[in-house]
Short mmCIF file of C-alpha atoms in Angstrom, two decimals:
data_model
loop_
_atom_site.label_atom_id
_atom_site.label_comp_id
_atom_site.label_asym_id
_atom_site.label_seq_id
_atom_site.Cartn_x
_atom_site.Cartn_y
_atom_site.Cartn_z
CA MET A 1 6.59 5.75 13.68
CA ALA A 2 3.58 4.37 11.83
CA THR A 3 1.62 1.53 13.42
CA VAL A 4 -0.73 -1.12 12.07
CA ASP A 5 -3.58 0.91 13.58
CA ASP A 6 -2.48 3.89 11.47
CA VAL A 7 -2.34 1.71 8.35
CA ARG A 8 -5.79 0.30 9.06
CA ARG A 9 -7.37 3.70 9.77
CA LEU A 10 -5.88 5.40 6.72
CA ALA A 11 -6.41 2.49 4.32
CA LEU A 12 -10.06 2.16 5.33
CA SER A 13 -10.57 5.91 4.88
CA LEU A 14 -10.00 5.52 1.13
CA PRO A 15 -13.08 5.22 -1.12
CA GLY A 16 -14.29 1.67 -1.64
CA ALA A 17 -11.76 0.19 0.79
CA MET A 18 -12.50 -2.80 2.94
CA GLU A 19 -10.42 -5.13 5.09
CA LYS A 20 -10.33 -8.87 4.52
CA LEU A 21 -8.10 -11.58 5.94
CA ALA A 22 -6.10 -13.46 3.33
CA TRP A 23 -3.24 -15.87 3.94
CA GLY A 24 -3.85 -15.22 7.64
CA MET A 25 -2.99 -11.53 7.30
CA PRO A 26 -5.06 -8.35 6.97
CA THR A 27 -5.41 -7.10 3.41
CA PHE A 28 -7.00 -3.88 2.24
CA ARG A 29 -8.85 -4.12 -1.00
CA LEU A 30 -11.43 -2.43 -3.12
CA GLU A 31 -14.94 -3.77 -2.76
CA SER A 32 -15.44 -3.63 -6.51
CA GLY A 33 -13.39 -6.50 -7.87
CA GLY A 34 -11.55 -7.13 -4.62
CA ARG A 35 -8.22 -5.78 -5.86
CA ILE A 36 -5.70 -5.65 -3.01
CA PHE A 37 -3.90 -2.33 -2.58
CA ALA A 38 -2.20 -2.94 0.78
CA SER A 39 -1.50 -5.69 3.28
CA LEU A 40 0.09 -6.08 6.67
CA ASP A 41 2.71 -8.74 7.27
CA ASP A 42 2.20 -11.07 10.21
CA ASP A 43 4.86 -9.31 12.28
CA ASP A 44 2.93 -5.97 12.30
CA LYS A 45 6.12 -4.19 11.24
CA VAL A 46 5.80 -4.30 7.45
CA MET A 47 3.18 -3.21 4.96
CA GLY A 48 2.95 -4.39 1.37
CA VAL A 49 1.73 -2.01 -1.36
CA LYS A 50 1.33 -2.00 -5.11
CA CYS A 51 4.32 -0.60 -6.97
CA PRO A 52 5.24 -0.95 -10.64
CA LYS A 53 8.15 -3.35 -11.00
CA GLU A 54 10.12 -0.78 -12.98
CA ASP A 55 9.94 1.69 -10.05
CA ARG A 56 10.93 -0.66 -7.24
CA GLY A 57 14.68 -0.68 -7.80
CA GLU A 58 14.96 3.10 -7.64
CA LEU A 59 12.91 3.31 -4.44
CA ILE A 60 14.89 0.54 -2.77
CA ALA A 61 18.23 2.05 -3.84
CA ALA A 62 17.22 5.49 -2.54
CA GLU A 63 15.86 4.29 0.82
CA PRO A 64 16.82 0.68 1.55
CA GLU A 65 15.99 1.10 5.24
CA LYS A 66 12.39 1.85 4.22
CA PHE A 67 11.65 -0.19 1.07
CA PHE A 68 12.42 -3.77 0.06
CA ILE A 69 11.00 -6.77 -1.74
CA ARG A 70 10.66 -10.19 -0.21
CA ALA A 71 12.81 -12.37 -2.45
CA GLY A 72 11.00 -15.38 -3.80
CA HIS A 73 7.62 -13.83 -3.03
CA ASP A 74 7.49 -10.36 -4.58
CA ASP A 75 9.83 -11.00 -7.52
CA ASN A 76 7.09 -11.52 -10.09
CA PHE A 77 4.52 -9.10 -8.72
CA ALA A 78 4.11 -5.33 -8.79
CA TRP A 79 4.50 -5.22 -5.02
CA LEU A 80 6.82 -3.46 -2.59
CA ARG A 81 7.35 -3.86 1.16
CA VAL A 82 7.53 -0.87 3.49
CA ARG A 83 9.03 -0.93 6.99
CA LEU A 84 6.53 1.00 9.12
CA ALA A 85 9.16 2.14 11.63
CA ALA A 86 11.12 3.86 8.84
CA LEU A 87 8.26 6.10 7.73
CA GLU A 88 8.71 9.76 8.58
CA ASP A 89 5.12 10.56 9.54
CA GLU A 90 1.46 9.89 8.89
CA GLU A 91 1.53 12.07 5.76
CA GLU A 92 4.12 9.80 4.17
CA LEU A 93 2.12 6.70 5.10
CA TYR A 94 -1.04 8.21 3.63
CA ALA A 95 0.77 9.21 0.41
CA ILE A 96 2.06 5.65 -0.04
CA LEU A 97 -1.39 4.17 0.59
CA VAL A 98 -3.07 6.60 -1.82
CA ASP A 99 -0.52 5.82 -4.52
CA SER A 100 -1.16 2.10 -4.10
CA TRP A 101 -4.95 2.67 -4.00
CA ARG A 102 -4.74 4.59 -7.31
CA GLN A 103 -3.02 1.63 -8.97
CA ALA A 104 -5.76 -0.76 -7.87
CA ALA A 105 -8.79 1.49 -8.35
CA PRO A 106 -10.95 1.13 -11.45
CA ARG A 107 -11.35 4.23 -13.65
CA ARG A 108 -14.90 4.96 -12.41
CA LEU A 109 -13.69 5.10 -8.80
CA LEU A 110 -10.77 7.35 -9.75
CA ASP A 111 -13.13 9.61 -11.73
CA ALA A 112 -15.50 9.81 -8.75
CA HIS A 113 -12.67 11.00 -6.47
CA PRO A 114 -10.65 13.66 -8.29
CA GLU A 115 -9.26 14.83 -4.93
CA LEU A 116 -7.18 11.63 -4.95
CA ALA A 117 -6.04 12.04 -8.54
CA GLU A 118 -2.31 12.02 -9.03
CA ARG A 119 -0.82 15.45 -8.73
CA GLY A 120 1.56 16.48 -11.45
#
């Protein structure tokens, strides 16, 4: 089971990542521009990550115990919630964080870190 400490350690290991409190909760963002790529909910059981709106439905349908959106909050944003207890292992957590980081990272940061480029 993934913990908030795992989220924090892995999120902050990504290039340009920093932690900043927002809305009373930890957020992980890129120093350049401050784009948020992950956040922790106040219950320490859920993480929010960037996810294209068109991909959310398929992820939620495939694994509803793992993925969800918070109705009334995430509806209009490219954001997805992840239940930490439902994650299989640290590799899965890292993959989700890297995917979210890629969506927030500016081109120059992506170009500087080809090891994090999306694998085809």
